[in-house]
Amino acid sequence: MKKIIAANWKMNKNSKEAIETITELSKILNNSLPEEKEVIIFPSFISLEASTHALSSTPLQFGAQDVYPAKDGAFTGEVSPSMILDAGATWVLTGHSERRHVIKEDNTLVGQKTSFALASGLNVIACIGETLEEREAGTLYDVLTAQLNQTLAKLPTPLSPERLVVAYEPVWAIGTGKTANNEDIIEAHAIIRELLKNILGTSASQIRILYGGSVKAENAPEIIKLENVDGLLVGGASLKAESFAKIINA
Ligand code: 13P
């Protein structure tokens, strides 16, 4: 099972800047990836197609940061799975904490997005994670259980396990410079692995679980080795080709 190193660029970089960063990244990487690693870039919707077209010869994969769970229709401002596939992307993020907490998406909508995207042929990184208040109230297990159960409530079958990835991103560690410590990460990832077994049975061991939240070139080598950590979802430190390349090579 290859580890996934993913770059979530959030609302940063226009098309020109996206192409420049990806071009620089593939130069640093000599247009090849370390064995046993997959790299996925999530540019903004507006620069997604330009990125995939300009860089179709790189080993990088691309994804969208969000998706709407309908084929087409009167959904102003939204983007469908087929539009994302048409733009040359194969992955999508669902349930990112900024969509849950800033845009106020709930577990039901995140579940609909996850199942519809998978059924439409996109691969999904479904994000879950607790807030600081939830952690301090001792509700980590309950929060992860509710988020994961509802996110994966209606998965299409059959589903190849490599098409579904779960990202654990504690909200208090995102963009704050505070990384969860090793014990926190091991505990949360073990909970997620156990929950995945309840939902998916034996194929749960093949679902990759990524950690995200203030991952940097300095802490990536240690985090990537932890038990049940099958990759990293990187925000701020993925915006510069040099630091993201170091994380890819960690
Ligand atoms: P930072 O790496 O900037 O903390 O962001 C993490 C994240 O939200 C990735 O999806």
PDB file of C-alpha atoms and ligand atoms in Angstrom:
ATOM      1  CA  MET A   1       0.000   0.000   0.000  1.00  0.00           C
ATOM      2  CA  LYS A   2       1.629   3.248  -1.107  1.00  0.00           C
ATOM      3  CA  LYS A   3       1.707   6.172   1.333  1.00  0.00           C
ATOM      4  CA  ILE A   4      -0.110   9.302   0.187  1.00  0.00           C
ATOM      5  CA  ILE A   5       1.387  12.768   0.528  1.00  0.00           C
ATOM      6  CA  ALA A   6      -1.313  15.308  -0.312  1.00  0.00           C
ATOM      7  CA  ALA A   7      -1.141  19.081  -0.713  1.00  0.00           C
ATOM      8  CA  ASN A   8      -4.277  21.040   0.158  1.00  0.00           C
ATOM      9  CA  TRP A   9      -3.716  24.518  -1.244  1.00  0.00           C
ATOM     10  CA  LYS A  10      -7.027  25.818   0.126  1.00  0.00           C
ATOM     11  CA  MET A  11      -7.891  29.315  -1.219  1.00  0.00           C
ATOM     12  CA  ASN A  12      -4.353  30.083  -2.405  1.00  0.00           C
ATOM     13  CA  LYS A  13      -2.662  30.418  -5.822  1.00  0.00           C
ATOM     14  CA  ASN A  14      -4.188  31.497  -9.124  1.00  0.00           C
ATOM     15  CA  SER A  15      -3.593  29.324 -12.216  1.00  0.00           C
ATOM     16  CA  LYS A  16      -0.237  30.897 -13.051  1.00  0.00           C
ATOM     17  CA  GLU A  17       1.058  30.484  -9.499  1.00  0.00           C
ATOM     18  CA  ALA A  18      -0.254  26.918  -9.316  1.00  0.00           C
ATOM     19  CA  ILE A  19       1.541  25.950 -12.536  1.00  0.00           C
ATOM     20  CA  GLU A  20       4.758  27.625 -11.355  1.00  0.00           C
ATOM     21  CA  THR A  21       4.722  25.741  -8.056  1.00  0.00           C
ATOM     22  CA  ILE A  22       3.971  22.380  -9.653  1.00  0.00           C
ATOM     23  CA  THR A  23       6.621  22.920 -12.333  1.00  0.00           C
ATOM     24  CA  GLU A  24       9.183  23.750  -9.640  1.00  0.00           C
ATOM     25  CA  LEU A  25       8.091  20.744  -7.593  1.00  0.00           C
ATOM     26  CA  SER A  26       8.471  18.300 -10.463  1.00  0.00           C
ATOM     27  CA  LYS A  27      11.910  19.768 -11.237  1.00  0.00           C
ATOM     28  CA  ILE A  28      13.069  19.235  -7.644  1.00  0.00           C
ATOM     29  CA  LEU A  29      11.667  15.699  -7.757  1.00  0.00           C
ATOM     30  CA  ASN A  30      13.285  15.010 -11.162  1.00  0.00           C
ATOM     31  CA  ASN A  31       9.802  14.232 -12.374  1.00  0.00           C
ATOM     32  CA  SER A  32       9.706  11.031 -10.341  1.00  0.00           C
ATOM     33  CA  LEU A  33       8.385  10.045  -6.935  1.00  0.00           C
ATOM     34  CA  PRO A  34       9.987   8.017  -4.188  1.00  0.00           C
ATOM     35  CA  GLU A  35       8.951   4.379  -4.379  1.00  0.00           C
ATOM     36  CA  GLU A  36       5.874   3.564  -2.345  1.00  0.00           C
ATOM     37  CA  LYS A  37       4.568   7.139  -2.392  1.00  0.00           C
ATOM     38  CA  GLU A  38       1.653   8.761  -4.208  1.00  0.00           C
ATOM     39  CA  VAL A  39       1.393  12.544  -4.375  1.00  0.00           C
ATOM     40  CA  ILE A  40      -1.880  14.380  -4.865  1.00  0.00           C
ATOM     41  CA  ILE A  41      -2.246  18.151  -5.304  1.00  0.00           C
ATOM     42  CA  PHE A  42      -5.528  19.887  -4.463  1.00  0.00           C
ATOM     43  CA  PRO A  43      -5.506  23.322  -6.166  1.00  0.00           C
ATOM     44  CA  SER A  44      -8.519  25.661  -6.084  1.00  0.00           C
ATOM     45  CA  PHE A  45     -11.327  24.879  -8.551  1.00  0.00           C
ATOM     46  CA  ILE A  46     -10.308  27.853 -10.692  1.00  0.00           C
ATOM     47  CA  SER A  47      -6.734  26.599 -11.243  1.00  0.00           C
ATOM     48  CA  LEU A  48      -7.477  22.868 -11.321  1.00  0.00           C
ATOM     49  CA  GLU A  49      -7.827  22.386 -15.072  1.00  0.00           C
ATOM     50  CA  ALA A  50      -4.862  24.605 -15.919  1.00  0.00           C
ATOM     51  CA  SER A  51      -2.744  22.579 -13.472  1.00  0.00           C
ATOM     52  CA  THR A  52      -3.715  19.170 -14.834  1.00  0.00           C
ATOM     53  CA  HIS A  53      -3.339  20.212 -18.488  1.00  0.00           C
ATOM     54  CA  ALA A  54       0.005  21.917 -18.084  1.00  0.00           C
ATOM     55  CA  LEU A  55       1.432  19.072 -16.048  1.00  0.00           C
ATOM     56  CA  SER A  56      -0.064  15.933 -17.491  1.00  0.00           C
ATOM     57  CA  SER A  57       3.390  14.365 -17.910  1.00  0.00           C
ATOM     58  CA  THR A  58       4.270  14.481 -14.200  1.00  0.00           C
ATOM     59  CA  PRO A  59       3.632  11.564 -11.821  1.00  0.00           C
ATOM     60  CA  LEU A  60       1.516  13.904  -9.688  1.00  0.00           C
ATOM     61  CA  GLN A  61      -2.203  13.300  -9.274  1.00  0.00           C
ATOM     62  CA  PHE A  62      -4.781  16.035  -8.841  1.00  0.00           C
ATOM     63  CA  GLY A  63      -7.945  16.554  -6.887  1.00  0.00           C
ATOM     64  CA  ALA A  64     -10.638  19.100  -6.061  1.00  0.00           C
ATOM     65  CA  GLN A  65     -11.170  20.496  -2.577  1.00  0.00           C
ATOM     66  CA  ASP A  66     -14.926  19.959  -2.602  1.00  0.00           C
ATOM     67  CA  VAL A  67     -17.760  18.529  -4.700  1.00  0.00           C
ATOM     68  CA  TYR A  68     -21.550  18.743  -4.856  1.00  0.00           C
ATOM     69  CA  PRO A  69     -23.536  15.485  -4.634  1.00  0.00           C
ATOM     70  CA  ALA A  70     -25.592  15.797  -7.822  1.00  0.00           C
ATOM     71  CA  LYS A  71     -25.014  15.033 -11.497  1.00  0.00           C
ATOM     72  CA  ASP A  72     -26.109  18.472 -12.712  1.00  0.00           C
ATOM     73  CA  GLY A  73     -28.899  20.980 -12.172  1.00  0.00           C
ATOM     74  CA  ALA A  74     -29.838  24.186 -10.383  1.00  0.00           C
ATOM     75  CA  PHE A  75     -27.100  24.327  -7.727  1.00  0.00           C
ATOM     76  CA  THR A  76     -25.612  27.787  -8.100  1.00  0.00           C
ATOM     77  CA  GLY A  77     -21.920  27.959  -7.368  1.00  0.00           C
ATOM     78  CA  GLU A  78     -21.446  24.203  -7.054  1.00  0.00           C
ATOM     79  CA  VAL A  79     -19.289  21.769  -9.041  1.00  0.00           C
ATOM     80  CA  SER A  80     -20.257  18.192  -9.962  1.00  0.00           C
ATOM     81  CA  PRO A  81     -18.076  15.045  -9.964  1.00  0.00           C
ATOM     82  CA  SER A  82     -18.168  14.818 -13.779  1.00  0.00           C
ATOM     83  CA  MET A  83     -16.893  18.407 -14.082  1.00  0.00           C
ATOM     84  CA  ILE A  84     -14.002  17.538 -11.784  1.00  0.00           C
ATOM     85  CA  LEU A  85     -13.196  14.391 -13.782  1.00  0.00           C
ATOM     86  CA  ASP A  86     -13.444  16.422 -16.985  1.00  0.00           C
ATOM     87  CA  ALA A  87     -10.872  18.871 -15.562  1.00  0.00           C
ATOM     88  CA  GLY A  88      -8.409  15.961 -15.337  1.00  0.00           C
ATOM     89  CA  ALA A  89      -8.651  15.393 -11.589  1.00  0.00           C
ATOM     90  CA  THR A  90      -9.294  12.002 -10.011  1.00  0.00           C
ATOM     91  CA  TRP A  91      -9.543  12.833  -6.287  1.00  0.00           C
ATOM     92  CA  VAL A  92     -11.713  14.990  -4.081  1.00  0.00           C
ATOM     93  CA  LEU A  93     -11.603  16.068  -0.437  1.00  0.00           C
ATOM     94  CA  THR A  94     -14.818  15.769   1.552  1.00  0.00           C
ATOM     95  CA  GLY A  95     -15.581  17.067   5.033  1.00  0.00           C
ATOM     96  CA  HIS A  96     -12.513  19.237   5.448  1.00  0.00           C
ATOM     97  CA  SER A  97     -12.697  20.977   8.817  1.00  0.00           C
ATOM     98  CA  GLU A  98     -12.887  24.404   7.176  1.00  0.00           C
ATOM     99  CA  ARG A  99     -15.959  23.279   5.256  1.00  0.00           C
ATOM    100  CA  ARG A 100     -17.466  21.786   8.412  1.00  0.00           C
ATOM    101  CA  HIS A 101     -16.705  24.738  10.693  1.00  0.00           C
ATOM    102  CA  VAL A 102     -16.510  27.813   8.436  1.00  0.00           C
ATOM    103  CA  ILE A 103     -19.073  26.821   5.767  1.00  0.00           C
ATOM    104  CA  LYS A 104     -21.151  24.805   8.314  1.00  0.00           C
ATOM    105  CA  GLU A 105     -21.430  21.526   6.401  1.00  0.00           C
ATOM    106  CA  ASP A 106     -22.879  18.768   8.555  1.00  0.00           C
ATOM    107  CA  ASN A 107     -22.131  15.037   8.684  1.00  0.00           C
ATOM    108  CA  THR A 108     -25.148  14.216   6.516  1.00  0.00           C
ATOM    109  CA  LEU A 109     -23.999  16.433   3.645  1.00  0.00           C
ATOM    110  CA  VAL A 110     -20.423  15.181   3.991  1.00  0.00           C
ATOM    111  CA  GLY A 111     -21.767  11.613   3.748  1.00  0.00           C
ATOM    112  CA  GLN A 112     -23.771  12.451   0.634  1.00  0.00           C
ATOM    113  CA  LYS A 113     -20.741  14.062  -1.000  1.00  0.00           C
ATOM    114  CA  THR A 114     -18.526  11.084  -0.142  1.00  0.00           C
ATOM    115  CA  SER A 115     -20.861   8.414  -1.513  1.00  0.00           C
ATOM    116  CA  PHE A 116     -21.879  10.376  -4.613  1.00  0.00           C
ATOM    117  CA  ALA A 117     -18.273  11.215  -5.512  1.00  0.00           C
ATOM    118  CA  LEU A 118     -17.193   7.570  -5.139  1.00  0.00           C
ATOM    119  CA  ALA A 119     -20.177   6.325  -7.128  1.00  0.00           C
ATOM    120  CA  SER A 120     -19.310   8.862  -9.854  1.00  0.00           C
ATOM    121  CA  GLY A 121     -15.761   7.561 -10.244  1.00  0.00           C
ATOM    122  CA  LEU A 122     -13.791  10.011  -8.102  1.00  0.00           C
ATOM    123  CA  ASN A 123     -11.461   8.776  -5.366  1.00  0.00           C
ATOM    124  CA  VAL A 124     -12.150  10.404  -1.991  1.00  0.00           C
ATOM    125  CA  ILE A 125     -10.134  11.646   0.958  1.00  0.00           C
ATOM    126  CA  ALA A 126     -12.767  12.040   3.676  1.00  0.00           C
ATOM    127  CA  CYS A 127     -11.607  14.321   6.499  1.00  0.00           C
ATOM    128  CA  ILE A 128     -12.607  14.040  10.142  1.00  0.00           C
ATOM    129  CA  GLY A 129     -11.297  15.521  13.387  1.00  0.00           C
ATOM    130  CA  GLU A 130     -12.281  17.001  16.725  1.00  0.00           C
ATOM    131  CA  THR A 131     -12.216  20.605  17.954  1.00  0.00           C
ATOM    132  CA  LEU A 132     -10.226  21.568  21.044  1.00  0.00           C
ATOM    133  CA  GLU A 133     -13.460  21.879  23.079  1.00  0.00           C
ATOM    134  CA  GLU A 134     -14.523  18.383  22.039  1.00  0.00           C
ATOM    135  CA  ARG A 135     -11.104  16.963  22.940  1.00  0.00           C
ATOM    136  CA  GLU A 136     -11.055  18.720  26.313  1.00  0.00           C
ATOM    137  CA  ALA A 137     -14.583  17.492  27.036  1.00  0.00           C
ATOM    138  CA  GLY A 138     -13.334  13.912  26.543  1.00  0.00           C
ATOM    139  CA  THR A 139     -15.540  13.299  23.500  1.00  0.00           C
ATOM    140  CA  LEU A 140     -12.822  12.397  20.965  1.00  0.00           C
ATOM    141  CA  TYR A 141     -14.142   8.862  20.466  1.00  0.00           C
ATOM    142  CA  ASP A 142     -17.771   9.968  20.105  1.00  0.00           C
ATOM    143  CA  VAL A 143     -16.943  12.753  17.661  1.00  0.00           C
ATOM    144  CA  LEU A 144     -14.795  10.522  15.430  1.00  0.00           C
ATOM    145  CA  THR A 145     -17.452   7.787  15.565  1.00  0.00           C
ATOM    146  CA  ALA A 146     -20.304  10.112  14.542  1.00  0.00           C
ATOM    147  CA  GLN A 147     -18.253  11.754  11.779  1.00  0.00           C
ATOM    148  CA  LEU A 148     -16.943   8.514  10.314  1.00  0.00           C
ATOM    149  CA  ASN A 149     -20.194   6.530  10.573  1.00  0.00           C
ATOM    150  CA  GLN A 150     -22.173   9.239   8.800  1.00  0.00           C
ATOM    151  CA  THR A 151     -19.448  10.037   6.273  1.00  0.00           C
ATOM    152  CA  LEU A 152     -19.253   6.381   5.229  1.00  0.00           C
ATOM    153  CA  ALA A 153     -22.947   5.563   5.740  1.00  0.00           C
ATOM    154  CA  LYS A 154     -23.816   4.857   2.117  1.00  0.00           C
ATOM    155  CA  LEU A 155     -20.689   3.683   0.363  1.00  0.00           C
ATOM    156  CA  PRO A 156     -21.176   2.247  -3.110  1.00  0.00           C
ATOM    157  CA  THR A 157     -20.402  -1.466  -3.391  1.00  0.00           C
ATOM    158  CA  PRO A 158     -18.170  -3.020  -4.481  1.00  0.00           C
ATOM    159  CA  LEU A 159     -15.522  -0.432  -3.591  1.00  0.00           C
ATOM    160  CA  SER A 160     -11.776  -0.918  -4.090  1.00  0.00           C
ATOM    161  CA  PRO A 161     -10.162   0.087  -0.798  1.00  0.00           C
ATOM    162  CA  GLU A 162      -7.489   2.212  -2.492  1.00  0.00           C
ATOM    163  CA  ARG A 163     -10.226   4.614  -3.699  1.00  0.00           C
ATOM    164  CA  LEU A 164     -11.223   5.678  -0.193  1.00  0.00           C
ATOM    165  CA  VAL A 165      -8.840   7.423   2.214  1.00  0.00           C
ATOM    166  CA  VAL A 166      -9.594   8.916   5.629  1.00  0.00           C
ATOM    167  CA  ALA A 167      -7.707  11.978   6.868  1.00  0.00           C
ATOM    168  CA  TYR A 168      -7.516  12.664  10.608  1.00  0.00           C
ATOM    169  CA  GLU A 169      -7.118  16.403  11.048  1.00  0.00           C
ATOM    170  CA  PRO A 170      -7.603  17.645  14.609  1.00  0.00           C
ATOM    171  CA  VAL A 171      -9.141  21.104  14.139  1.00  0.00           C
ATOM    172  CA  TRP A 172      -6.929  22.632  16.846  1.00  0.00           C
ATOM    173  CA  ALA A 173      -3.775  21.570  14.934  1.00  0.00           C
ATOM    174  CA  ILE A 174      -4.756  23.070  11.568  1.00  0.00           C
ATOM    175  CA  GLY A 175      -2.823  26.189  10.645  1.00  0.00           C
ATOM    176  CA  THR A 176      -1.948  26.800  14.297  1.00  0.00           C
ATOM    177  CA  GLY A 177       1.613  25.485  14.355  1.00  0.00           C
ATOM    178  CA  LYS A 178       0.455  23.031  17.070  1.00  0.00           C
ATOM    179  CA  THR A 179       1.001  19.483  15.849  1.00  0.00           C
ATOM    180  CA  ALA A 180      -0.754  16.715  17.721  1.00  0.00           C
ATOM    181  CA  ASN A 181       1.854  14.774  19.689  1.00  0.00           C
ATOM    182  CA  ASN A 182       2.750  11.221  18.681  1.00  0.00           C
ATOM    183  CA  GLU A 183       0.501   9.647  21.342  1.00  0.00           C
ATOM    184  CA  ASP A 184      -2.492  11.756  20.209  1.00  0.00           C
ATOM    185  CA  ILE A 185      -1.958  10.723  16.594  1.00  0.00           C
ATOM    186  CA  ILE A 186      -1.481   7.020  17.421  1.00  0.00           C
ATOM    187  CA  GLU A 187      -4.602   7.032  19.631  1.00  0.00           C
ATOM    188  CA  ALA A 188      -6.846   8.743  17.042  1.00  0.00           C
ATOM    189  CA  HIS A 189      -5.591   6.621  14.146  1.00  0.00           C
ATOM    190  CA  ALA A 190      -6.158   3.425  16.159  1.00  0.00           C
ATOM    191  CA  ILE A 191      -9.733   4.548  16.901  1.00  0.00           C
ATOM    192  CA  ILE A 192     -10.297   5.247  13.192  1.00  0.00           C
ATOM    193  CA  ARG A 193      -8.868   1.841  12.173  1.00  0.00           C
ATOM    194  CA  GLU A 194     -11.215   0.141  14.664  1.00  0.00           C
ATOM    195  CA  LEU A 195     -14.227   2.136  13.406  1.00  0.00           C
ATOM    196  CA  LEU A 196     -13.317   1.280   9.805  1.00  0.00           C
ATOM    197  CA  LYS A 197     -13.320  -2.428  10.744  1.00  0.00           C
ATOM    198  CA  ASN A 198     -16.865  -2.076  12.074  1.00  0.00           C
ATOM    199  CA  ILE A 199     -18.007  -0.336   8.903  1.00  0.00           C
ATOM    200  CA  LEU A 200     -16.033  -2.188   6.216  1.00  0.00           C
ATOM    201  CA  GLY A 201     -14.940  -5.488   7.742  1.00  0.00           C
ATOM    202  CA  THR A 202     -11.720  -7.036   6.488  1.00  0.00           C
ATOM    203  CA  SER A 203     -10.946  -4.414   3.826  1.00  0.00           C
ATOM    204  CA  ALA A 204     -10.527  -1.821   6.616  1.00  0.00           C
ATOM    205  CA  SER A 205      -6.847  -2.723   6.916  1.00  0.00           C
ATOM    206  CA  GLN A 206      -6.333  -1.510   3.333  1.00  0.00           C
ATOM    207  CA  ILE A 207      -7.893   1.926   3.835  1.00  0.00           C
ATOM    208  CA  ARG A 208      -5.190   4.539   4.173  1.00  0.00           C
ATOM    209  CA  ILE A 209      -5.417   6.953   7.112  1.00  0.00           C
ATOM    210  CA  LEU A 210      -3.600  10.281   6.686  1.00  0.00           C
ATOM    211  CA  TYR A 211      -2.607  12.753   9.392  1.00  0.00           C
ATOM    212  CA  GLY A 212      -3.026  16.493   8.792  1.00  0.00           C
ATOM    213  CA  GLY A 213      -2.430  19.535  10.983  1.00  0.00           C
ATOM    214  CA  SER A 214       0.725  21.681  11.002  1.00  0.00           C
ATOM    215  CA  VAL A 215       2.807  19.062   9.161  1.00  0.00           C
ATOM    216  CA  LYS A 216       6.170  20.577   8.207  1.00  0.00           C
ATOM    217  CA  ALA A 217       9.402  19.337   6.627  1.00  0.00           C
ATOM    218  CA  GLU A 218      10.816  19.083  10.180  1.00  0.00           C
ATOM    219  CA  ASN A 219       8.120  16.887  11.764  1.00  0.00           C
ATOM    220  CA  ALA A 220       7.040  14.854   8.695  1.00  0.00           C
ATOM    221  CA  PRO A 221       9.749  12.133   8.981  1.00  0.00           C
ATOM    222  CA  GLU A 222       8.651  11.260  12.527  1.00  0.00           C
ATOM    223  CA  ILE A 223       4.886  11.423  11.935  1.00  0.00           C
ATOM    224  CA  ILE A 224       4.932   9.327   8.747  1.00  0.00           C
ATOM    225  CA  LYS A 225       6.511   6.411  10.672  1.00  0.00           C
ATOM    226  CA  LEU A 226       3.809   6.218  13.368  1.00  0.00           C
ATOM    227  CA  GLU A 227       1.514   3.230  13.590  1.00  0.00           C
ATOM    228  CA  ASN A 228      -1.541   3.472  11.285  1.00  0.00           C
ATOM    229  CA  VAL A 229      -0.226   6.643   9.622  1.00  0.00           C
ATOM    230  CA  ASP A 230      -0.451   5.934   5.889  1.00  0.00           C
ATOM    231  CA  GLY A 231       0.324   9.433   4.686  1.00  0.00           C
ATOM    232  CA  LEU A 232       0.053  13.159   5.301  1.00  0.00           C
ATOM    233  CA  LEU A 233      -2.376  15.916   4.296  1.00  0.00           C
ATOM    234  CA  VAL A 234      -0.414  19.147   4.232  1.00  0.00           C
ATOM    235  CA  GLY A 235      -1.727  22.720   4.128  1.00  0.00           C
ATOM    236  CA  GLY A 236       0.641  25.669   4.642  1.00  0.00           C
ATOM    237  CA  ALA A 237       3.883  23.741   4.111  1.00  0.00           C
ATOM    238  CA  SER A 238       2.676  22.478   0.719  1.00  0.00           C
ATOM    239  CA  LEU A 239       2.468  25.969  -0.781  1.00  0.00           C
ATOM    240  CA  LYS A 240       6.225  26.152  -1.380  1.00  0.00           C
ATOM    241  CA  ALA A 241       7.686  23.520  -3.727  1.00  0.00           C
ATOM    242  CA  GLU A 242      10.882  23.195  -1.711  1.00  0.00           C
ATOM    243  CA  SER A 243       9.256  22.441   1.642  1.00  0.00           C
ATOM    244  CA  PHE A 244       6.633  20.154   0.085  1.00  0.00           C
ATOM    245  CA  ALA A 245       9.357  18.219  -1.768  1.00  0.00           C
ATOM    246  CA  LYS A 246      11.122  17.651   1.568  1.00  0.00           C
ATOM    247  CA  ILE A 247       7.878  16.275   3.008  1.00  0.00           C
ATOM    248  CA  ILE A 248       7.438  13.982  -0.011  1.00  0.00           C
ATOM    249  CA  ASN A 249      10.962  12.679   0.524  1.00  0.00           C
ATOM    250  CA  ALA A 250      10.554  12.313   4.311  1.00  0.00           C
TER     251      ALA A 250
HETATM  252  P1  13P B   1      -1.891  23.090   7.849  1.00  0.00           P
HETATM  253  O1  13P B   1      -0.871  22.083   7.381  1.00  0.00           O
HETATM  254  O2  13P B   1      -1.676  24.460   7.318  1.00  0.00           O
HETATM  255  O3  13P B   1      -2.046  23.040   9.358  1.00  0.00           O
HETATM  256  O4  13P B   1      -3.314  22.615   7.244  1.00  0.00           O
HETATM  257  C1  13P B   1      -3.692  21.300   7.395  1.00  0.00           C
HETATM  258  C2  13P B   1      -4.893  21.061   6.549  1.00  0.00           C
HETATM  259  O5  13P B   1      -5.962  21.583   6.818  1.00  0.00           O
HETATM  260  C3  13P B   1      -4.741  20.212   5.358  1.00  0.00           C
HETATM  261  O6  13P B   1      -5.972  19.868   4.824  1.00  0.00           O
END
